[in-house]
XYZ file of C-alpha atoms in Angstrom:
523
model
C 6.321 -32.949 -37.010
C 10.068 -33.053 -37.540
C 11.900 -34.588 -34.537
C 13.906 -31.387 -34.096
C 10.704 -29.660 -32.943
C 9.846 -32.279 -30.301
C 11.661 -30.342 -27.528
C 9.083 -27.568 -27.907
C 6.919 -29.776 -25.694
C 8.968 -28.455 -22.763
C 7.601 -24.948 -23.375
C 4.086 -26.088 -22.472
C 4.870 -25.978 -18.766
C 6.198 -22.389 -18.496
C 3.464 -21.179 -20.891
C 0.754 -22.678 -18.662
C 2.304 -21.011 -15.625
C 2.485 -17.686 -17.431
C -1.257 -18.027 -18.088
C -1.715 -18.281 -14.312
C 0.366 -15.132 -13.846
C -1.740 -13.252 -16.409
C -4.993 -14.346 -14.763
C -3.647 -13.286 -11.365
C -2.746 -9.888 -12.816
C -6.432 -9.420 -13.616
C -7.671 -10.974 -10.366
C -5.117 -10.103 -7.671
C -7.462 -9.959 -4.703
C -8.527 -12.198 -1.832
C -10.016 -15.671 -2.324
C -8.915 -15.976 -5.970
C -10.737 -19.247 -6.695
C -10.037 -19.215 -10.437
C -6.335 -18.441 -9.939
C -5.976 -21.207 -7.365
C -7.638 -23.775 -9.593
C -5.659 -22.773 -12.657
C -2.427 -22.714 -10.652
C -3.035 -26.224 -9.332
C -3.905 -27.460 -12.820
C -0.889 -25.759 -14.419
C 1.536 -27.154 -11.848
C 0.183 -30.684 -12.287
C 0.274 -30.221 -16.059
C 3.951 -29.281 -15.703
C 4.562 -32.618 -14.004
C 2.951 -34.410 -16.959
C 5.057 -32.363 -19.379
C 8.230 -33.313 -17.512
C 7.235 -36.999 -17.700
C 6.581 -36.639 -21.423
C 9.956 -34.983 -21.943
C 11.596 -37.825 -20.039
C 9.935 -40.407 -22.263
C 10.996 -38.420 -25.327
C 14.645 -38.309 -24.273
C 14.594 -41.995 -23.345
C 13.319 -42.856 -26.828
C 15.146 -40.293 -28.979
C 18.186 -39.252 -26.976
C 19.221 -35.617 -26.519
C 17.306 -33.192 -28.749
C 17.466 -29.479 -29.559
C 15.220 -27.197 -31.596
C 16.530 -25.066 -34.473
C 17.898 -21.688 -33.451
C 15.664 -18.640 -33.642
C 18.174 -15.819 -33.618
C 21.155 -14.247 -35.342
C 24.902 -14.739 -35.060
C 24.475 -18.049 -33.254
C 22.697 -16.376 -30.311
C 18.960 -16.494 -29.707
C 16.227 -18.848 -28.590
C 16.277 -22.650 -28.668
C 15.221 -25.517 -26.409
C 17.499 -28.393 -25.421
C 16.287 -31.652 -23.910
C 18.814 -34.066 -22.453
C 18.914 -36.171 -19.268
C 20.105 -33.218 -17.180
C 17.293 -30.958 -18.414
C 14.697 -33.683 -17.811
C 15.878 -34.335 -14.246
C 15.810 -30.638 -13.407
C 12.472 -30.037 -15.142
C 10.890 -32.932 -13.246
C 12.275 -31.678 -9.942
C 10.978 -28.143 -10.538
C 7.571 -29.453 -11.608
C 7.159 -31.630 -8.521
C 8.210 -28.791 -6.239
C 5.712 -26.517 -8.002
C 2.860 -28.954 -7.341
C 3.654 -29.080 -3.628
C 4.277 -25.357 -3.203
C 1.145 -24.316 -5.120
C -0.977 -26.669 -3.065
C 0.489 -25.224 0.142
C 0.046 -21.646 -1.118
C -3.615 -22.130 -2.020
C -4.630 -21.734 1.631
C -1.487 -20.233 3.187
C -2.543 -16.628 2.541
C -6.274 -17.274 2.802
C -8.010 -13.935 3.293
C -4.994 -11.819 2.338
C -6.174 -8.949 0.087
C -3.422 -9.766 -2.448
C -3.592 -13.562 -2.385
C -4.158 -13.730 -6.144
C -1.191 -11.466 -6.851
C 1.015 -13.703 -4.727
C 0.005 -16.813 -6.670
C 0.674 -14.967 -9.918
C 4.172 -13.936 -8.861
C 4.845 -17.488 -7.712
C 3.738 -18.850 -11.087
C 5.936 -16.378 -12.980
C 8.971 -17.374 -10.922
C 8.443 -21.104 -11.472
C 7.921 -20.457 -15.200
C 11.275 -18.655 -15.346
C 13.071 -21.519 -13.602
C 11.413 -24.071 -15.897
C 12.586 -22.126 -18.935
C 16.107 -21.862 -17.529
C 16.631 -25.608 -17.210
C 15.576 -26.338 -20.823
C 17.326 -23.373 -22.479
C 19.441 -24.524 -25.425
C 21.201 -21.278 -26.257
C 23.219 -18.742 -24.305
C 20.710 -16.024 -25.214
C 17.663 -17.802 -23.815
C 19.648 -19.067 -20.822
C 20.670 -15.539 -19.866
C 17.142 -14.156 -20.303
C 15.688 -16.912 -18.103
C 18.493 -16.429 -15.559
C 17.684 -12.724 -15.181
C 13.917 -13.328 -15.247
C 14.244 -15.819 -12.391
C 16.047 -13.222 -10.297
C 13.614 -10.407 -11.062
C 10.478 -12.463 -10.415
C 11.969 -13.680 -7.141
C 12.668 -10.060 -6.189
C 8.952 -9.289 -6.478
C 8.180 -12.208 -4.194
C 10.728 -11.055 -1.622
C 9.015 -7.655 -1.594
C 5.488 -9.023 -1.358
C 5.195 -7.192 1.969
C 7.126 -3.999 1.156
C 6.203 -2.373 4.457
C 8.491 -4.808 6.294
C 11.854 -3.106 6.603
C 13.747 -6.342 7.113
C 12.341 -7.778 3.909
C 13.310 -4.638 1.977
C 16.884 -4.749 3.323
C 17.267 -8.412 2.382
C 15.752 -7.808 -1.056
C 18.063 -4.865 -1.680
C 21.150 -6.878 -0.803
C 19.938 -9.787 -2.927
C 19.273 -7.423 -5.839
C 22.799 -5.986 -5.736
C 24.437 -9.404 -5.528
C 22.237 -10.755 -8.313
C 23.115 -7.899 -10.667
C 26.822 -8.567 -10.115
C 26.167 -12.190 -10.977
C 24.251 -11.178 -14.110
C 27.153 -9.035 -15.279
C 29.588 -11.878 -14.664
C 27.440 -14.324 -16.621
C 26.953 -11.867 -19.471
C 30.710 -11.356 -19.667
C 31.291 -15.127 -19.681
C 28.804 -15.683 -22.482
C 30.283 -12.844 -24.531
C 33.732 -14.453 -24.246
C 32.318 -17.829 -25.269
C 30.579 -16.440 -28.355
C 33.748 -14.565 -29.274
C 35.829 -17.732 -28.842
C 33.548 -20.271 -30.553
C 31.312 -18.128 -32.777
C 28.044 -19.643 -31.531
C 25.738 -19.629 -28.555
C 24.149 -23.036 -29.196
C 24.907 -25.313 -26.251
C 25.350 -28.430 -28.360
C 27.817 -26.715 -30.682
C 29.674 -25.204 -27.716
C 30.070 -28.555 -25.993
C 31.290 -30.244 -29.169
C 33.805 -27.474 -29.788
C 34.976 -27.593 -26.168
C 35.802 -31.310 -26.513
C 38.641 -30.462 -28.897
C 39.566 -27.033 -27.576
C 42.736 -26.121 -25.735
C 42.679 -23.876 -22.646
C 43.400 -20.232 -23.356
C 42.841 -16.733 -21.934
C 39.273 -16.474 -23.281
C 38.247 -19.837 -21.852
C 39.978 -19.155 -18.553
C 38.183 -15.829 -18.240
C 34.817 -17.305 -19.248
C 35.021 -20.195 -16.788
C 36.120 -17.893 -13.966
C 33.156 -15.617 -14.643
C 30.786 -18.606 -14.724
C 32.168 -19.769 -11.385
C 31.822 -16.245 -9.973
C 28.192 -16.021 -11.163
C 27.415 -19.403 -9.609
C 28.954 -18.423 -6.269
C 26.924 -15.209 -6.156
C 23.697 -16.960 -7.148
C 24.069 -19.546 -4.400
C 24.728 -17.100 -1.538
C 28.326 -18.060 -0.872
C 30.555 -16.333 1.674
C 30.760 -13.368 2.118
C 27.560 -12.505 0.206
C 25.393 -14.995 2.121
C 23.862 -12.494 4.542
C 20.731 -11.732 2.520
C 19.773 -15.408 2.659
C 19.598 -15.246 6.456
C 17.357 -12.173 6.382
C 14.563 -13.297 4.045
C 12.748 -14.844 7.003
C 10.017 -12.185 6.752
C 8.897 -13.418 3.337
C 5.947 -15.842 3.102
C 6.952 -19.440 3.784
C 6.214 -20.691 0.215
C 8.725 -18.121 -1.069
C 11.378 -19.450 1.300
C 10.625 -22.999 0.156
C 10.924 -22.048 -3.527
C 14.072 -20.009 -2.907
C 15.957 -22.616 -0.906
C 14.679 -25.680 -2.757
C 14.802 -24.298 -6.275
C 16.385 -20.974 -7.102
C 19.585 -21.276 -5.069
C 20.264 -24.458 -7.036
C 20.759 -22.345 -10.144
C 24.398 -21.860 -9.114
C 25.397 -25.543 -9.114
C 23.154 -26.144 -12.133
C 24.982 -23.409 -14.045
C 28.344 -25.086 -13.421
C 27.030 -28.560 -14.296
C 25.275 -27.357 -17.452
C 28.551 -25.857 -18.720
C 30.692 -28.678 -17.321
C 32.253 -29.364 -20.725
C 33.677 -25.849 -20.625
C 34.464 -25.832 -16.900
C 36.730 -28.847 -17.426
C 39.041 -26.498 -19.351
C 39.291 -23.936 -16.535
C 41.703 -25.000 -13.810
C 41.526 -21.609 -12.084
C 37.715 -21.762 -11.973
C 37.854 -25.244 -10.483
C 40.215 -24.020 -7.763
C 37.921 -21.053 -7.034
C 34.899 -23.335 -6.608
C 36.816 -25.669 -4.305
C 38.099 -22.881 -2.056
C 35.019 -20.647 -1.773
C 32.497 -23.481 -1.859
C 34.461 -25.569 0.617
C 34.973 -22.692 3.038
C 31.300 -21.695 2.874
C 30.247 -25.288 3.503
C 32.474 -25.485 6.577
C 31.595 -22.035 7.914
C 27.829 -22.247 7.353
C 27.435 -25.828 8.590
C 29.189 -24.808 11.806
C 27.225 -21.577 12.239
C 23.833 -23.218 11.772
C 24.320 -25.293 14.933
C 24.378 -22.100 17.014
C 21.207 -20.463 15.662
C 18.059 -20.310 17.828
C 15.744 -19.285 14.952
C 14.555 -22.101 12.687
C 14.562 -20.163 9.413
C 17.988 -18.614 10.040
C 19.418 -22.063 10.749
C 17.819 -23.330 7.527
C 19.397 -20.388 5.695
C 22.851 -21.362 6.918
C 22.053 -24.948 6.023
C 21.236 -23.991 2.427
C 24.414 -21.934 2.063
C 26.417 -24.910 3.368
C 24.757 -27.351 0.971
C 25.294 -25.014 -1.978
C 28.942 -24.612 -0.995
C 29.448 -28.350 -0.847
C 27.810 -28.811 -4.268
C 30.028 -26.157 -5.814
C 33.114 -27.685 -4.221
C 32.099 -31.052 -5.656
C 31.673 -29.405 -9.058
C 35.180 -28.007 -8.755
C 36.394 -31.573 -8.271
C 34.559 -32.675 -11.408
C 32.005 -34.937 -9.704
C 29.069 -33.376 -11.545
C 26.748 -36.377 -11.164
C 27.279 -36.338 -7.386
C 26.466 -32.614 -7.373
C 23.149 -33.194 -9.182
C 22.277 -36.049 -6.828
C 22.938 -33.742 -3.876
C 20.999 -30.935 -5.556
C 17.836 -32.999 -6.049
C 17.962 -34.527 -2.570
C 18.566 -31.144 -0.950
C 15.684 -29.564 -2.866
C 13.075 -31.977 -1.582
C 14.497 -31.969 1.932
C 14.559 -28.176 2.120
C 11.065 -27.759 0.653
C 9.719 -30.084 3.344
C 11.745 -28.319 6.032
C 10.333 -24.888 5.210
C 6.764 -25.933 4.522
C 6.690 -27.729 7.873
C 8.640 -25.048 9.779
C 5.475 -23.788 11.439
C 5.270 -27.024 13.429
C 8.992 -27.232 14.165
C 8.521 -26.826 17.919
C 5.951 -29.641 18.114
C 8.094 -31.913 15.934
C 11.193 -31.246 18.013
C 9.327 -31.963 21.241
C 7.896 -35.205 19.871
C 11.286 -36.350 18.607
C 13.274 -35.355 21.685
C 14.489 -38.607 23.170
C 17.333 -38.396 25.712
C 20.433 -40.044 24.269
C 22.852 -42.238 26.198
C 25.228 -40.446 28.525
C 28.675 -39.798 27.017
C 31.704 -41.289 28.804
C 34.076 -38.879 26.981
C 36.674 -41.598 26.593
C 39.518 -40.745 24.216
C 39.917 -44.426 23.313
C 36.236 -44.809 22.375
C 36.273 -41.585 20.364
C 39.317 -42.803 18.429
C 37.580 -46.150 17.884
C 34.533 -44.415 16.402
C 36.658 -42.410 13.965
C 38.629 -45.514 13.020
C 35.475 -47.542 12.438
C 34.104 -44.797 10.161
C 37.295 -44.953 8.094
C 37.094 -48.737 7.965
C 33.474 -48.740 6.761
C 34.176 -46.294 3.965
C 37.522 -47.756 2.891
C 36.188 -51.296 2.965
C 33.184 -50.493 0.812
C 35.319 -48.428 -1.540
C 37.734 -51.280 -2.104
C 34.892 -53.783 -2.490
C 33.307 -51.626 -5.183
C 36.591 -50.931 -6.958
C 37.045 -47.325 -5.851
C 40.645 -46.437 -5.054
C 42.954 -43.457 -5.088
C 44.450 -44.700 -8.355
C 41.172 -45.158 -10.238
C 38.909 -42.459 -8.796
C 40.606 -40.022 -6.405
C 37.818 -37.444 -6.723
C 35.101 -39.770 -5.446
C 37.368 -40.859 -2.638
C 38.054 -37.217 -1.737
C 34.324 -36.491 -1.620
C 33.891 -39.599 0.462
C 36.218 -38.131 3.058
C 33.340 -35.821 3.984
C 31.161 -38.905 4.330
C 33.712 -40.412 6.699
C 33.432 -37.342 8.902
C 29.653 -37.709 8.945
C 29.922 -41.390 9.805
C 32.307 -40.500 12.619
C 29.683 -38.130 14.026
C 27.204 -40.995 13.914
C 29.403 -43.748 15.324
C 31.384 -41.882 17.967
C 28.438 -40.915 20.247
C 27.167 -44.512 20.063
C 30.514 -46.061 20.975
C 31.308 -43.364 23.546
C 27.895 -43.597 25.195
C 26.428 -45.828 27.858
C 23.833 -47.369 25.555
C 25.737 -50.607 25.301
C 26.040 -53.070 22.442
C 22.517 -52.632 20.942
C 23.063 -48.908 20.369
C 26.535 -49.484 18.919
C 25.250 -52.171 16.533
C 22.364 -49.978 15.396
C 24.771 -47.118 14.683
C 27.092 -49.453 12.767
C 24.238 -50.748 10.606
C 23.101 -47.205 9.901
C 26.648 -46.139 8.997
C 26.991 -49.070 6.613
C 23.634 -48.228 5.007
C 24.620 -44.597 4.523
C 27.926 -45.554 2.903
C 26.202 -48.049 0.591
C 23.628 -45.413 -0.374
C 26.407 -42.950 -1.189
C 28.214 -45.300 -3.554
C 25.043 -46.710 -5.094
C 23.198 -43.457 -5.704
C 26.315 -41.720 -7.023
C 26.904 -44.544 -9.510
C 23.232 -44.570 -10.535
C 23.143 -40.809 -11.119
C 26.349 -40.969 -13.153
C 24.834 -43.683 -15.357
C 21.633 -41.658 -15.823
C 23.418 -38.452 -16.797
C 26.463 -39.818 -18.617
C 25.336 -38.548 -22.033
C 24.843 -35.006 -20.695
C 28.130 -34.731 -18.792
C 31.746 -34.713 -19.964
C 34.357 -37.219 -18.922
C 36.075 -36.083 -15.762
C 39.569 -34.871 -16.528
C 42.537 -34.869 -14.143
C 42.753 -31.983 -11.684
C 45.852 -29.811 -11.609
C 48.187 -29.716 -8.635
C 46.724 -26.426 -7.355
C 43.149 -27.753 -7.230
C 44.199 -31.015 -5.605
C 46.333 -29.191 -3.064
C 43.490 -26.851 -2.176
C 41.155 -29.821 -1.906
C 43.464 -31.486 0.606
C 43.559 -28.240 2.583
C 39.759 -27.888 2.601
C 39.276 -31.511 3.629
C 41.866 -31.051 6.359
C 39.911 -28.077 7.684
C 36.719 -30.164 7.677
C 38.537 -32.912 9.533
C 39.814 -30.525 12.197
C 36.328 -29.068 12.657
C 34.772 -32.495 13.107
C 37.534 -33.566 15.467
C 37.096 -30.385 17.494
C 33.361 -31.002 17.711
C 33.840 -34.597 18.826
C 36.639 -33.890 21.279
C 35.018 -30.661 22.412
C 32.326 -32.756 24.070
C 34.953 -33.628 26.657
C 35.291 -29.949 27.704
C 31.991 -28.241 26.763
C 32.509 -25.393 29.271
C 36.019 -24.384 28.179
C 36.270 -20.546 27.982
C 37.733 -20.680 24.475
C 34.823 -22.775 23.192
C 32.251 -20.495 24.794
C 33.841 -17.403 23.188
C 34.117 -19.181 19.855
C 30.432 -20.097 20.090
C 29.459 -16.435 20.448
C 31.502 -15.367 17.421
C 30.197 -18.279 15.355
C 26.599 -17.482 16.258
C 27.189 -14.000 14.824
C 28.710 -15.429 11.659
C 32.074 -13.871 12.504
C 30.304 -10.544 11.708
C 30.705 -10.995 7.946
C 27.099 -9.962 7.318
C 27.537 -6.761 9.340
C 30.605 -5.849 7.293
C 28.736 -6.541 4.075
C 25.847 -4.341 5.263
C 28.303 -1.522 5.873
C 29.802 -2.026 2.420
C 26.498 -1.830 0.525
C 24.774 0.608 2.885
C 21.863 -1.746 3.512
C 21.105 -0.358 6.964
C 20.656 3.158 5.582
C 17.402 2.133 3.940
C 14.702 4.604 5.069
C 11.710 3.340 6.999
C 8.339 3.628 5.239
C 5.603 5.440 7.065
């Protein structure tokens, strides 16, 4: 076989999953033994396929099949380090989710149909990450959304599920139109839809109206796909769907937004306006959602806010050009969120078992300042030791500012508490370990993906200025949270808590805009 056809190996995984979907279509009922066995086998086979694709790329480098289409647009498969990482992640998630789903709906009269819809959705995502042409990428993008829609409506008699699915459907169609417009502009500009040819042409291209418009539309599609403010409300309302659907949605499908930006990073580097849009909307969503999740009493709603915040941070990082860091975050978040949802049924028991009273806070301004200063010292010291500075890598240092805020949240309670020296030393060791992991894993991911990602170009003054503003807002929020512990019963904080718990009513306004609450009740 000619080496150009080797990437067709990647099609084995989605084809096996489609076979599961077809079998489930014929056997949709309760206790679908054959569907369960085939689903488990197909998901494990997908893991083997991903490993084989990884070995192929390691030996041959990036590969793409010949185009099957006309005018440069059609069907082709592309295997590179980015595709292999994503394919392996999706395959491993599929193994876990299928195993969980085999008994989750035991006795349900449509258990087989559920497994079939799950298989079709995973097949669509698998095809998306290995698509080598704009045509196939768009088809897989839409198929992923439509198959997910059928999962969200698995229990159509639940009004809440239908409202959430309707809102998701409207947002997704807007995203589809944006992506279609972006791809049309790219084909018009470069005369091809092959990803390899597009990336090569982009390396020598100059920014222009067509590229600016295309990159803005790609950014807009990514923001809509990843439930960014103010279209995040549907993500908080899909709690009535089966738990495996929530796990697949939060751990896999939401990631399509950051993946879209990273996949077309060579083009996004030419769009300064798109970069600024990602920084502003992604950064604001990360700040807003990460604050709101702390006020939510329902586990799945809090996890929904958490996912929106993580997606926002990834998109902001993409806007800064740190694509390897975004993929590292994406993979880590996927496995964390899959575990969080699949174990959400035992959240109360886990919380009770893990609830250990912490040391009493002294609320000393000096100790709080010391904790923040120590966090800065840990990060700055490691950065200088590893050769990271504002002159050589300002983007990584800017992203690290978020890490500093997290370290401050870790160190300040330890230094401001009554736990004494042992607690403070343990917190310092943990902070140092976290900072080392950040630098090490980011460097390792960059080395792994360097052939699939473009060189990071300088950011324009607008993007850098907006980044400083977003980071300043993060800093104020963290400072308010730390200092707020000194006056937890202040009337302003209590009122702010109420508004934050309601998401500043953005979801209610969005409902009014799309008429979601006018959905009739089924009888």
